[in-house]
Coordinates of C-alpha atoms in Angstrom, one line a residue:
M14 CA 35.0 27.3 -4.1
K15 CA 31.5 26.0 -3.8
F16 CA 30.9 22.3 -3.7
L17 CA 27.5 20.7 -4.5
L18 CA 26.7 17.1 -3.8
A19 CA 23.8 16.1 -6.1
A20 CA 21.7 13.0 -5.3
I21 CA 19.0 11.9 -7.7
N22 CA 16.9 9.4 -5.9
A23 CA 14.3 6.9 -7.2
K24 CA 11.4 8.4 -5.1
Y25 CA 10.8 11.4 -3.0
I26 CA 10.5 9.3 0.1
H27 CA 14.1 8.0 -0.3
S28 CA 17.2 9.8 1.0
N29 CA 20.8 9.4 -0.1
L30 CA 22.9 8.2 2.8
A31 CA 26.1 8.4 0.8
V32 CA 26.0 12.2 0.1
Y33 CA 25.1 13.0 3.7
S34 CA 28.0 10.8 5.0
L35 CA 30.4 12.7 2.6
K36 CA 29.0 16.1 3.8
N37 CA 29.1 15.4 7.5
Y38 CA 32.6 13.7 7.2
V39 CA 34.2 16.7 5.5
E40 CA 32.4 19.2 7.6
G41 CA 34.0 17.5 10.7
F42 CA 37.4 18.8 9.2
G43 CA 36.1 22.3 8.7
E44 CA 35.1 22.0 5.1
K45 CA 31.6 23.2 4.0
V46 CA 29.7 21.6 1.2
D47 CA 26.1 21.7 0.1
I48 CA 23.6 18.9 -0.8
A49 CA 20.8 19.0 -3.5
E50 CA 18.3 16.0 -3.6
Y51 CA 16.2 15.3 -6.7
T52 CA 14.3 12.4 -8.1
I53 CA 14.2 10.6 -11.4
N54 CA 10.5 11.6 -11.7
Q55 CA 11.4 15.3 -12.0
N56 CA 11.8 17.0 -15.4
L57 CA 15.4 17.1 -16.5
D58 CA 15.1 20.9 -17.2
E59 CA 14.0 21.5 -13.7
L60 CA 17.2 19.9 -12.3
L61 CA 19.4 21.7 -14.8
A62 CA 17.9 25.0 -13.9
D63 CA 18.2 24.4 -10.2
I64 CA 21.9 23.4 -10.5
F65 CA 22.5 26.4 -12.6
I66 CA 21.0 28.7 -10.0
K67 CA 23.1 27.1 -7.2
H68 CA 26.1 27.7 -9.5
P69 CA 28.6 25.3 -8.0
D70 CA 32.3 25.4 -8.8
V71 CA 32.5 21.7 -8.2
L72 CA 29.5 19.5 -8.9
C73 CA 29.5 15.9 -7.6
F74 CA 26.9 13.2 -8.7
S75 CA 26.1 10.0 -6.8
C76 CA 25.6 7.3 -9.5
Y77 CA 23.4 4.2 -9.1
L78 CA 21.5 1.8 -11.3
W79 CA 18.3 3.8 -11.0
N80 CA 19.7 7.2 -11.9
I81 CA 22.8 6.7 -14.2
S82 CA 20.8 7.4 -17.4
Y83 CA 19.6 10.6 -15.9
V84 CA 23.1 11.6 -14.8
K85 CA 24.5 10.9 -18.2
Q86 CA 22.1 13.3 -19.8
L87 CA 22.8 15.9 -17.1
L88 CA 26.6 15.7 -17.6
V89 CA 26.2 16.8 -21.2
E90 CA 23.7 19.7 -20.4
V91 CA 25.4 21.0 -17.4
K92 CA 28.6 21.7 -19.2
K93 CA 26.7 23.8 -21.8
V94 CA 25.3 26.2 -19.1
L95 CA 28.2 26.0 -16.7
P96 CA 31.2 25.4 -18.9
N97 CA 33.7 26.0 -16.2
V98 CA 32.1 23.7 -13.5
V99 CA 34.4 20.8 -12.4
I100 CA 32.4 17.5 -12.4
W101 CA 33.1 14.5 -10.1
L102 CA 31.2 11.2 -9.9
G103 CA 31.0 8.4 -7.4
G104 CA 28.9 5.3 -6.6
P105 CA 28.7 1.7 -7.8
E106 CA 27.6 2.5 -11.4
V107 CA 31.0 4.2 -12.1
S108 CA 33.4 2.9 -9.7
Y109 CA 34.1 -0.4 -11.6
S110 CA 34.3 1.2 -15.0
A111 CA 35.8 4.6 -14.3
L112 CA 38.3 4.7 -17.2
K113 CA 35.7 3.7 -19.8
F114 CA 33.3 6.1 -18.4
M115 CA 35.6 9.0 -18.5
E116 CA 36.7 8.1 -22.1
A117 CA 33.0 8.2 -23.0
Y118 CA 32.1 11.4 -21.2
P119 CA 34.8 14.2 -21.5
Q120 CA 32.7 16.4 -19.3
V121 CA 33.8 14.4 -16.2
D122 CA 36.9 15.5 -14.4
G123 CA 37.1 12.7 -12.0
I124 CA 35.6 9.6 -10.4
I125 CA 35.8 8.4 -6.7
C126 CA 36.1 4.6 -6.8
G127 CA 34.8 2.7 -3.9
E128 CA 34.5 4.2 -0.3
G129 CA 34.4 7.9 -0.6
E130 CA 34.6 9.8 2.7
Q131 CA 38.4 10.2 2.9
S132 CA 38.9 10.6 -0.8
F133 CA 36.3 13.3 -1.0
L134 CA 37.8 15.2 1.9
E135 CA 41.2 15.3 0.0
I136 CA 39.5 16.4 -3.2
V137 CA 37.8 19.3 -1.4
E138 CA 41.2 20.2 0.2
Y139 CA 42.8 20.1 -3.3
Y140 CA 40.3 22.5 -4.9
R141 CA 40.5 24.9 -1.9
G142 CA 44.3 25.1 -2.2
K143 CA 45.2 23.0 0.7
R144 CA 46.8 20.2 -1.4
N145 CA 49.1 20.6 -4.3
S146 CA 48.1 17.7 -6.4
L147 CA 45.5 15.1 -7.1
K148 CA 48.2 12.4 -7.7
D149 CA 48.6 11.7 -4.0
I150 CA 44.8 11.1 -3.4
N151 CA 44.1 7.3 -3.4
G152 CA 40.9 5.9 -4.7
I153 CA 40.3 8.2 -7.6
V154 CA 40.5 8.3 -11.4
Y155 CA 41.0 11.8 -12.8
R156 CA 41.6 13.7 -16.0
M157 CA 45.0 15.4 -16.1
R158 CA 45.3 18.2 -18.6
K159 CA 48.8 18.9 -19.9
T160 CA 50.3 22.2 -21.3
S161 CA 48.8 21.8 -24.7
E162 CA 45.1 22.7 -24.7
N163 CA 44.0 19.5 -26.5
E164 CA 46.4 17.1 -24.6
E165 CA 45.2 15.3 -21.6
Q166 CA 45.6 12.0 -19.8
I167 CA 43.3 9.8 -17.6
V168 CA 45.1 8.9 -14.5
E169 CA 44.1 6.0 -12.1
N170 CA 45.5 6.2 -8.7
P171 CA 46.0 3.3 -6.3
F172 CA 42.8 2.0 -4.5
R173 CA 42.2 3.5 -1.1
Q174 CA 42.3 1.2 2.0
V175 CA 39.0 1.1 3.9
M176 CA 38.4 3.3 6.9
D177 CA 37.2 2.6 10.4
L178 CA 33.5 2.6 10.0
S179 CA 33.0 4.3 13.4
E180 CA 34.8 7.4 12.0
V181 CA 31.9 7.9 9.6
P182 CA 29.7 10.5 11.2
F183 CA 26.0 10.1 12.1
V184 CA 23.9 12.1 9.6
Y185 CA 20.6 12.4 11.4
D186 CA 21.2 14.9 14.1
N187 CA 18.8 17.3 12.4
M188 CA 15.7 15.3 11.5
D189 CA 13.8 18.1 9.9
R190 CA 15.5 17.4 6.5
F191 CA 14.3 13.8 6.6
E192 CA 10.7 14.3 7.5
H193 CA 8.4 12.0 5.5
K194 CA 11.4 10.0 4.2
I195 CA 12.8 6.5 4.9
I196 CA 15.9 6.7 7.1
Y197 CA 18.8 4.6 5.9
Y198 CA 21.4 3.4 8.5
E199 CA 24.7 1.6 8.2
S200 CA 26.1 -0.6 11.0
S201 CA 28.5 -2.6 8.8
R202 CA 30.1 -2.4 5.4
G203 CA 31.2 -5.2 3.1
C204 CA 29.9 -8.8 2.9
P205 CA 31.5 -12.1 3.9
F206 CA 29.9 -13.9 0.9
S207 CA 30.9 -14.1 -2.7
C208 CA 27.5 -14.2 -4.7
S209 CA 28.5 -13.8 -8.3
Y210 CA 25.5 -11.4 -9.2
C211 CA 26.4 -8.9 -6.4
L212 CA 28.9 -6.1 -6.2
S213 CA 29.2 -6.6 -2.5
S214 CA 31.3 -9.7 -3.4
V215 CA 33.9 -7.5 -4.9
D216 CA 34.7 -5.9 -1.6
K217 CA 35.6 -8.6 1.0
R218 CA 36.7 -6.1 3.7
L219 CA 33.8 -6.5 6.2
R220 CA 33.9 -4.3 9.2
F221 CA 31.4 -3.1 11.9
R222 CA 30.5 0.2 13.5
N223 CA 31.2 0.4 17.2
L224 CA 28.1 -1.1 19.0
E225 CA 27.9 1.5 21.7
L226 CA 27.9 4.2 19.0
V227 CA 25.2 2.3 17.1
K228 CA 23.0 2.1 20.2
E229 CA 23.4 5.8 20.9
E230 CA 22.4 6.7 17.3
L231 CA 19.6 4.3 17.1
Q232 CA 18.2 5.8 20.3
K233 CA 18.1 9.2 18.5
L234 CA 16.0 7.6 15.8
I235 CA 13.7 5.9 18.3
D236 CA 13.2 9.1 20.2
A237 CA 12.4 11.0 17.0
E238 CA 9.7 8.3 16.3
V239 CA 10.7 7.9 12.6
P240 CA 8.3 5.5 10.9
Q241 CA 11.0 3.2 9.3
V242 CA 14.8 2.7 9.5
K243 CA 16.3 0.5 6.8
F244 CA 19.7 -1.0 7.6
V245 CA 21.8 -1.1 4.5
D246 CA 24.1 -3.8 5.8
R247 CA 24.4 -6.4 3.1
T248 CA 24.1 -9.3 5.5
F249 CA 23.1 -8.0 8.8
N250 CA 23.4 -11.2 10.9
C251 CA 26.7 -12.4 9.5
K252 CA 28.2 -11.6 13.0
H253 CA 25.8 -13.0 15.6
E254 CA 27.1 -10.9 18.5
H255 CA 26.6 -7.7 16.6
A256 CA 23.1 -8.5 15.3
L257 CA 21.9 -9.8 18.6
E258 CA 23.0 -6.7 20.6
I259 CA 21.3 -4.5 18.1
W260 CA 18.1 -6.6 18.1
K261 CA 18.1 -6.7 21.9
Y262 CA 18.5 -2.9 22.2
I263 CA 15.7 -1.9 19.8
S264 CA 13.5 -4.5 21.4
E265 CA 14.1 -3.2 24.9
H266 CA 13.9 0.5 23.9
D267 CA 10.9 0.2 21.5
K268 CA 8.4 3.0 21.7
G269 CA 5.9 1.3 19.4
K270 CA 6.5 3.8 16.5
T271 CA 9.5 2.7 14.5
N272 CA 9.9 -0.2 12.2
F273 CA 13.5 -1.6 11.4
H274 CA 14.3 -3.3 8.2
F275 CA 17.2 -5.8 7.9
E276 CA 18.6 -7.9 5.1
V277 CA 19.5 -11.3 6.7
A278 CA 20.7 -14.7 5.8
A279 CA 17.9 -17.0 7.3
D280 CA 20.1 -20.0 7.5
L281 CA 22.5 -18.1 9.8
L282 CA 19.8 -17.3 12.4
N283 CA 20.7 -19.2 15.6
E284 CA 18.4 -20.2 18.5
E285 CA 19.2 -17.2 20.7
E286 CA 18.3 -14.8 17.8
L287 CA 15.2 -16.8 16.9
S288 CA 13.9 -16.8 20.4
L289 CA 14.5 -13.0 20.7
I290 CA 12.6 -12.4 17.5
E291 CA 9.7 -14.4 18.7
T292 CA 9.3 -12.0 21.6
M293 CA 9.2 -8.8 19.4
R294 CA 6.3 -6.4 19.0
P295 CA 4.4 -7.0 15.7
G296 CA 5.9 -4.6 13.3
L297 CA 9.1 -3.8 15.2
I298 CA 11.3 -5.5 12.6
Q299 CA 10.9 -6.9 9.1
L300 CA 13.3 -9.3 7.4
E301 CA 14.4 -9.4 3.8
I302 CA 15.7 -12.8 2.9
G303 CA 17.4 -13.5 -0.4
V304 CA 16.9 -17.1 -1.4
Q305 CA 17.4 -16.5 -5.1
S306 CA 17.1 -20.2 -6.1
T307 CA 16.7 -23.6 -4.5
N308 CA 18.5 -25.4 -7.3
P309 CA 21.7 -26.8 -5.7
K310 CA 23.7 -26.6 -8.9
T311 CA 22.7 -22.9 -9.3
I312 CA 23.6 -22.0 -5.8
K313 CA 27.0 -23.6 -6.1
E314 CA 27.6 -21.9 -9.5
I315 CA 26.9 -18.4 -8.1
H316 CA 29.2 -19.0 -5.2
R317 CA 26.4 -18.6 -2.8
S318 CA 26.3 -20.1 0.7
M319 CA 22.7 -21.1 1.5
K320 CA 21.2 -24.1 3.2
F321 CA 17.6 -24.1 2.0
D322 CA 16.4 -26.7 4.6
V323 CA 17.6 -24.4 7.4
V324 CA 16.1 -21.4 5.6
K325 CA 12.8 -23.3 5.3
H326 CA 12.8 -24.2 9.0
N327 CA 13.6 -20.8 10.3
V328 CA 11.3 -18.8 8.0
D329 CA 8.5 -21.3 8.9
R330 CA 9.1 -20.8 12.6
I331 CA 9.1 -17.0 12.4
H332 CA 5.9 -17.2 10.2
K333 CA 4.1 -19.3 12.7
K334 CA 4.6 -16.8 15.4
G335 CA 2.9 -14.1 13.2
N336 CA 4.8 -11.1 14.4
I337 CA 7.4 -10.5 11.8
H338 CA 7.0 -9.3 8.2
Q339 CA 9.3 -11.6 5.9
H340 CA 10.1 -10.5 2.4
L341 CA 11.7 -13.4 0.3
D342 CA 13.6 -12.9 -3.0
L343 CA 14.1 -15.1 -6.1
I344 CA 16.2 -14.2 -9.1
A345 CA 15.4 -15.4 -12.6
G346 CA 18.3 -15.8 -15.1
L347 CA 20.9 -17.4 -12.9
P348 CA 23.2 -20.2 -14.3
Y349 CA 21.6 -23.7 -14.6
E350 CA 18.2 -22.3 -13.8
N351 CA 15.8 -23.1 -16.7
Y352 CA 12.0 -22.5 -16.7
E353 CA 11.2 -25.9 -14.9
S354 CA 14.0 -25.3 -12.4
F355 CA 12.8 -21.8 -11.6
K356 CA 9.2 -23.2 -11.3
K357 CA 10.5 -25.4 -8.5
S358 CA 12.4 -22.7 -6.8
F359 CA 9.2 -20.5 -6.9
N360 CA 7.1 -23.3 -5.4
D361 CA 9.6 -24.0 -2.7
V362 CA 9.7 -20.4 -1.6
Y363 CA 5.9 -19.7 -2.1
A364 CA 5.1 -22.6 0.2
L365 CA 6.8 -20.7 3.0
K366 CA 4.0 -18.0 2.7
P367 CA 6.1 -15.0 3.2
E368 CA 4.4 -11.6 3.4
Q369 CA 6.1 -10.6 0.3
L370 CA 7.7 -12.7 -2.5
Q371 CA 9.8 -10.8 -5.0
L372 CA 10.3 -12.5 -8.3
G373 CA 13.2 -10.5 -9.6
F374 CA 15.4 -10.8 -12.7
L375 CA 19.2 -10.9 -12.9
K376 CA 20.9 -7.5 -13.3
V377 CA 24.3 -7.8 -14.9
L378 CA 26.3 -5.3 -13.0
K379 CA 29.6 -4.0 -14.0
G380 CA 32.5 -5.5 -12.0
S381 CA 30.4 -8.5 -10.9
F382 CA 31.4 -12.2 -11.7
M383 CA 28.3 -12.5 -13.8
Y384 CA 29.4 -9.5 -15.9
E385 CA 32.9 -11.0 -16.4
N386 CA 31.5 -14.4 -17.3
A387 CA 28.6 -13.3 -19.6
E388 CA 30.0 -15.1 -22.6
R389 CA 30.5 -18.3 -20.8
Y390 CA 26.8 -18.4 -19.7
K391 CA 25.6 -17.0 -23.1
L392 CA 24.2 -14.3 -20.9
V393 CA 22.4 -11.7 -23.0
Y394 CA 21.3 -8.6 -21.2
Q395 CA 19.9 -5.0 -21.8
A396 CA 22.5 -2.4 -22.8
R397 CA 20.7 0.2 -20.7
P398 CA 20.1 0.3 -17.0
P399 CA 19.1 -1.8 -15.1
F400 CA 21.1 -4.1 -17.4
E401 CA 18.6 -6.8 -16.9
V402 CA 18.8 -10.3 -18.3
L403 CA 17.2 -11.0 -21.7
S404 CA 18.3 -14.7 -22.1
T405 CA 20.8 -17.3 -20.9
K406 CA 22.1 -20.7 -22.0
W407 CA 19.2 -22.2 -20.1
L408 CA 16.5 -19.6 -20.3
P409 CA 15.5 -18.2 -23.7
Y410 CA 13.9 -14.8 -24.0
E411 CA 10.4 -16.2 -24.6
N412 CA 10.5 -17.8 -21.1
I413 CA 11.8 -14.5 -19.6
I414 CA 8.6 -12.9 -21.2
R415 CA 6.4 -15.7 -19.6
L416 CA 8.1 -15.1 -16.2
K417 CA 7.5 -11.2 -16.5
G418 CA 3.8 -12.0 -16.7
I419 CA 3.9 -14.2 -13.8
E420 CA 5.8 -11.5 -11.8
E421 CA 3.2 -9.0 -12.5
M422 CA 0.5 -11.5 -11.3
V423 CA 2.5 -12.2 -8.1
E424 CA 2.8 -8.4 -7.4
V425 CA -1.0 -7.7 -8.1
Y426 CA -2.6 -10.7 -6.4
Y427 CA -0.1 -12.0 -3.8
N428 CA 2.1 -9.1 -2.7
S429 CA -0.8 -6.6 -2.5
R430 CA -2.2 -9.0 0.4
Q431 CA -5.7 -8.0 -1.0
F432 CA -6.6 -11.5 -2.2
E433 CA -5.3 -13.7 0.6
N434 CA -8.2 -16.0 1.3
T435 CA -9.2 -16.3 -2.3
L436 CA -5.8 -17.3 -3.5
E437 CA -5.5 -19.8 -0.6
E438 CA -8.6 -21.6 -1.8
L439 CA -7.8 -21.2 -5.5
E440 CA -4.4 -22.9 -5.2
N441 CA -6.2 -26.2 -4.4
I442 CA -7.5 -26.6 -8.0
F443 CA -4.0 -26.3 -9.6
E444 CA -1.1 -28.7 -9.4
D445 CA 1.0 -26.0 -7.7
S446 CA 1.1 -22.3 -7.0
F447 CA 3.4 -21.4 -9.9
T448 CA 0.8 -22.9 -12.4
M449 CA -1.9 -20.9 -10.8
F450 CA 0.0 -17.6 -11.5
E451 CA 1.0 -18.9 -14.9
K452 CA -2.5 -19.6 -16.0
L453 CA -3.7 -16.2 -14.5
S454 CA -1.0 -14.6 -16.6
N455 CA -2.1 -16.4 -19.7
Y456 CA -5.6 -15.3 -19.0
Y457 CA -4.5 -11.6 -18.9
N458 CA -2.7 -12.2 -22.2
E459 CA -5.6 -13.8 -23.9
H460 CA -8.0 -11.0 -22.9
G461 CA -5.6 -8.1 -23.6
L462 CA -5.5 -7.1 -19.9
F463 CA -1.8 -6.4 -19.6
L464 CA -0.7 -2.8 -20.3
L465 CA -4.0 -1.4 -19.1
N466 CA -4.6 0.5 -15.8
H467 CA -7.1 -1.4 -13.7
S468 CA -8.9 -0.2 -10.6
R469 CA -8.7 -2.1 -7.5
I470 CA -12.3 -3.4 -7.9
A471 CA -11.6 -4.4 -11.5
R472 CA -8.8 -6.7 -10.2
Y473 CA -11.4 -8.5 -8.2
E474 CA -13.8 -8.7 -11.1
I475 CA -11.0 -10.0 -13.4
L476 CA -10.0 -12.7 -10.9
L477 CA -13.6 -13.9 -10.5
D478 CA -14.0 -14.0 -14.3
F479 CA -10.8 -16.1 -14.4
I480 CA -12.1 -18.4 -11.7
K481 CA -15.3 -18.9 -13.7
E482 CA -13.2 -20.5 -16.4
Q483 CA -11.3 -22.7 -13.9
D484 CA -13.9 -23.8 -11.3
R485 CA -17.4 -22.8 -12.4
G486 CA -19.1 -25.1 -10.0
H487 CA -18.0 -23.2 -7.0
I488 CA -18.5 -19.5 -8.0
E489 CA -20.5 -18.6 -5.0
K490 CA -17.8 -19.8 -2.6
Y491 CA -15.2 -17.6 -4.4
R492 CA -17.6 -14.7 -4.6
N493 CA -17.8 -14.9 -0.8
L494 CA -14.0 -15.1 -0.4
L495 CA -13.5 -12.1 -2.7
T496 CA -16.0 -10.1 -0.6
L497 CA -14.2 -11.2 2.5
D498 CA -10.9 -10.1 1.1
L499 CA -12.2 -6.8 -0.1
Y500 CA -13.7 -5.7 3.3
L501 CA -10.6 -7.0 5.1
R502 CA -8.7 -4.2 3.5
D503 CA -11.2 -1.4 3.1
N504 CA -14.7 -0.3 4.1
V505 CA -15.7 0.4 0.5
K506 CA -18.4 3.1 0.3
N507 CA -20.0 1.6 -2.9
R508 CA -20.6 -2.1 -2.7
P509 CA -19.1 -3.7 -5.9
Q510 CA -21.4 -5.6 -8.2
F511 CA -19.6 -8.9 -7.8
S512 CA -20.5 -9.0 -4.1
G513 CA -24.3 -8.8 -4.7
D514 CA -26.7 -7.2 -2.5
D515 CA -26.1 -6.2 1.2
T516 CA -26.1 -9.2 3.3
V517 CA -27.1 -7.4 6.5
S518 CA -30.3 -5.6 6.6
K519 CA -30.7 -2.0 7.8
E520 CA -32.7 -3.1 10.8
E521 CA -30.0 -5.7 11.8
A522 CA -27.3 -3.1 11.5
V523 CA -29.2 -0.5 13.6
Q524 CA -29.9 -3.1 16.3
F525 CA -26.2 -4.1 16.4
Y526 CA -24.7 -0.7 16.6
D527 CA -27.2 0.5 19.2
R528 CA -26.3 -2.4 21.4
E529 CA -22.5 -2.1 20.7
A530 CA -22.4 1.6 21.5
Q531 CA -23.8 0.7 24.9
E532 CA -22.1 -2.5 25.9
H533 CA -18.8 -2.5 23.8
T534 CA -18.9 -6.3 23.5
Y535 CA -16.8 -6.7 20.4
L536 CA -14.9 -3.4 19.7
Q537 CA -12.1 -2.5 22.0
G538 CA -10.9 1.2 21.9
Y539 CA -14.1 2.6 20.6
E540 CA -15.6 3.7 24.0
D541 CA -15.2 7.4 23.0
Y542 CA -17.2 7.1 19.9
D543 CA -21.0 7.2 19.3
K544 CA -22.9 4.6 17.3
R545 CA -22.7 6.6 14.1
Q546 CA -19.0 7.0 14.3
I547 CA -18.5 3.3 15.2
R548 CA -20.6 2.3 12.1
K549 CA -18.4 4.4 9.8
M550 CA -15.2 2.8 11.2
T551 CA -16.4 -0.8 11.0
H552 CA -18.4 -3.1 8.6
L553 CA -20.9 -5.9 9.1
E554 CA -21.1 -8.8 6.6
K555 CA -22.8 -12.2 6.5
I556 CA -20.9 -14.9 4.8
N557 CA -22.0 -18.5 4.6
G558 CA -24.6 -17.7 7.4
K559 CA -22.1 -16.2 9.8
L560 CA -22.1 -12.6 10.9
Y561 CA -18.6 -11.0 10.8
L562 CA -17.5 -7.6 12.1
F563 CA -14.5 -5.8 10.4
D564 CA -12.7 -3.5 12.7
Y565 CA -10.6 -1.0 10.8
K566 CA -9.2 0.7 13.8
N567 CA -7.3 -2.4 14.9
R568 CA -5.5 -3.6 11.8
N569 CA -3.0 -6.4 11.5
M570 CA 0.5 -4.8 11.7
L571 CA 1.9 -7.1 9.0
T572 CA -1.0 -7.3 6.5
N573 CA -2.8 -4.1 7.2
Q574 CA -6.0 -6.2 7.3
A575 CA -8.9 -5.2 9.5
K576 CA -9.4 -7.2 12.6
L577 CA -12.1 -9.9 11.9
I578 CA -14.6 -10.6 14.6
T579 CA -17.2 -13.4 14.4
V580 CA -20.4 -12.0 15.9
S581 CA -22.7 -15.0 15.4

């Protein structure tokens, strides 16, 4: 009896922690199963053919928001080419609507609801003849076929109690399979909060992995020098002792190679944690902080616990130290949040100058409070994944469209970190930052610039053209700032037209690099390079009468900008 766990990821660099946890758990009890990882970018026929060639007896799909449409198509096609295959599903996109899903898809034999390790083990044992019945396996919904060929019944078993998280095996003993992929790690399950838009609020059973076990496993990842480890804990710092011990450990054992990503509640950070964070190597950790809204009425309605004044203080303190990448989130489409209210939330968060600001839109997830109360909020949302909001009692669809345009401008011009100095100056001519992105979005609309693929240089040129309409009297200032921003990110081979002619003559450049190759006055770590190599790895530019040197070997760990050195 051959089992195949199929994971369909959003990108190649992703890995599916769930299927590896299931595999390693059952293999700890002597049961062998196989894994196949795909992506939603692959052709459906390729996946179908690969599954057919593997010819499983039992096929299991891990179902998420990003892959459920893909899985639904495969369910229909797989049964045509493998009519006798048994199909099981698991994951958040089917756990909370298992009965309805199985009624809609007769190809599915069963669904694991919620936590899957123990349930999956017992399912494997059943199909391999070690258990007599599915009826004694908690946490599953399954199709029971009766004596008559056309007669069947869908049975929902009792929910399974959660397991000790320390019993879940570590899945990264063999790192070869995860080369060039993001590593996901879990040190806790569940969440103490009740945010109405989130499925984590459904499961209040918060528990933690043994700290000594966590340290031992993190050391393996540090020793393997993996580029990034993303903790999937819903609120990593909800238990201070747990968070502090892990942060201390990775700080003390850091080898300068691995970045750790955490989702945290910024208002829960205490003095001991903040002091530790301030000592960390730039790039060691990055923090994702869900603000979602600064409207007190909205925060209360979505059952969220968040003190924005504390968030503001802590985010600002971390930002001033300059060693931690901070990613702050907002959600449009929440109750009591209209266009003007969201504008204020945006301005409040933008003022904190995070490295990334995600302007997201409410996703109405099955099983969530928002899903159950959609009628009450006049919440209209897409019928297809990701079930994104289209309108609410407070926010009509036309305003959703406006916010979508602003979202794209924020992604292109702020989150890219390619226009940092230009935007900082440009903000001053608008009443607030939201209005700046709003007007930039309007400019894109008016000139038919959305839905087109623009080169990086074109984005600079578009921004300069926009500025000409807003502040024509200071174009030279903005041209210089755009040039500064351009060379901070890349030593472009072909100087763009908007930057004008070279500002440093060939003679000046030759004299500078001749001298620098001998004296090494400005560039650290270039001692083993000759003047020609140094010139290729740096750039000289005069801006407002000052001579600047861009050092691309020593980049900022948070922004990836070149080190900027004032020569004269």
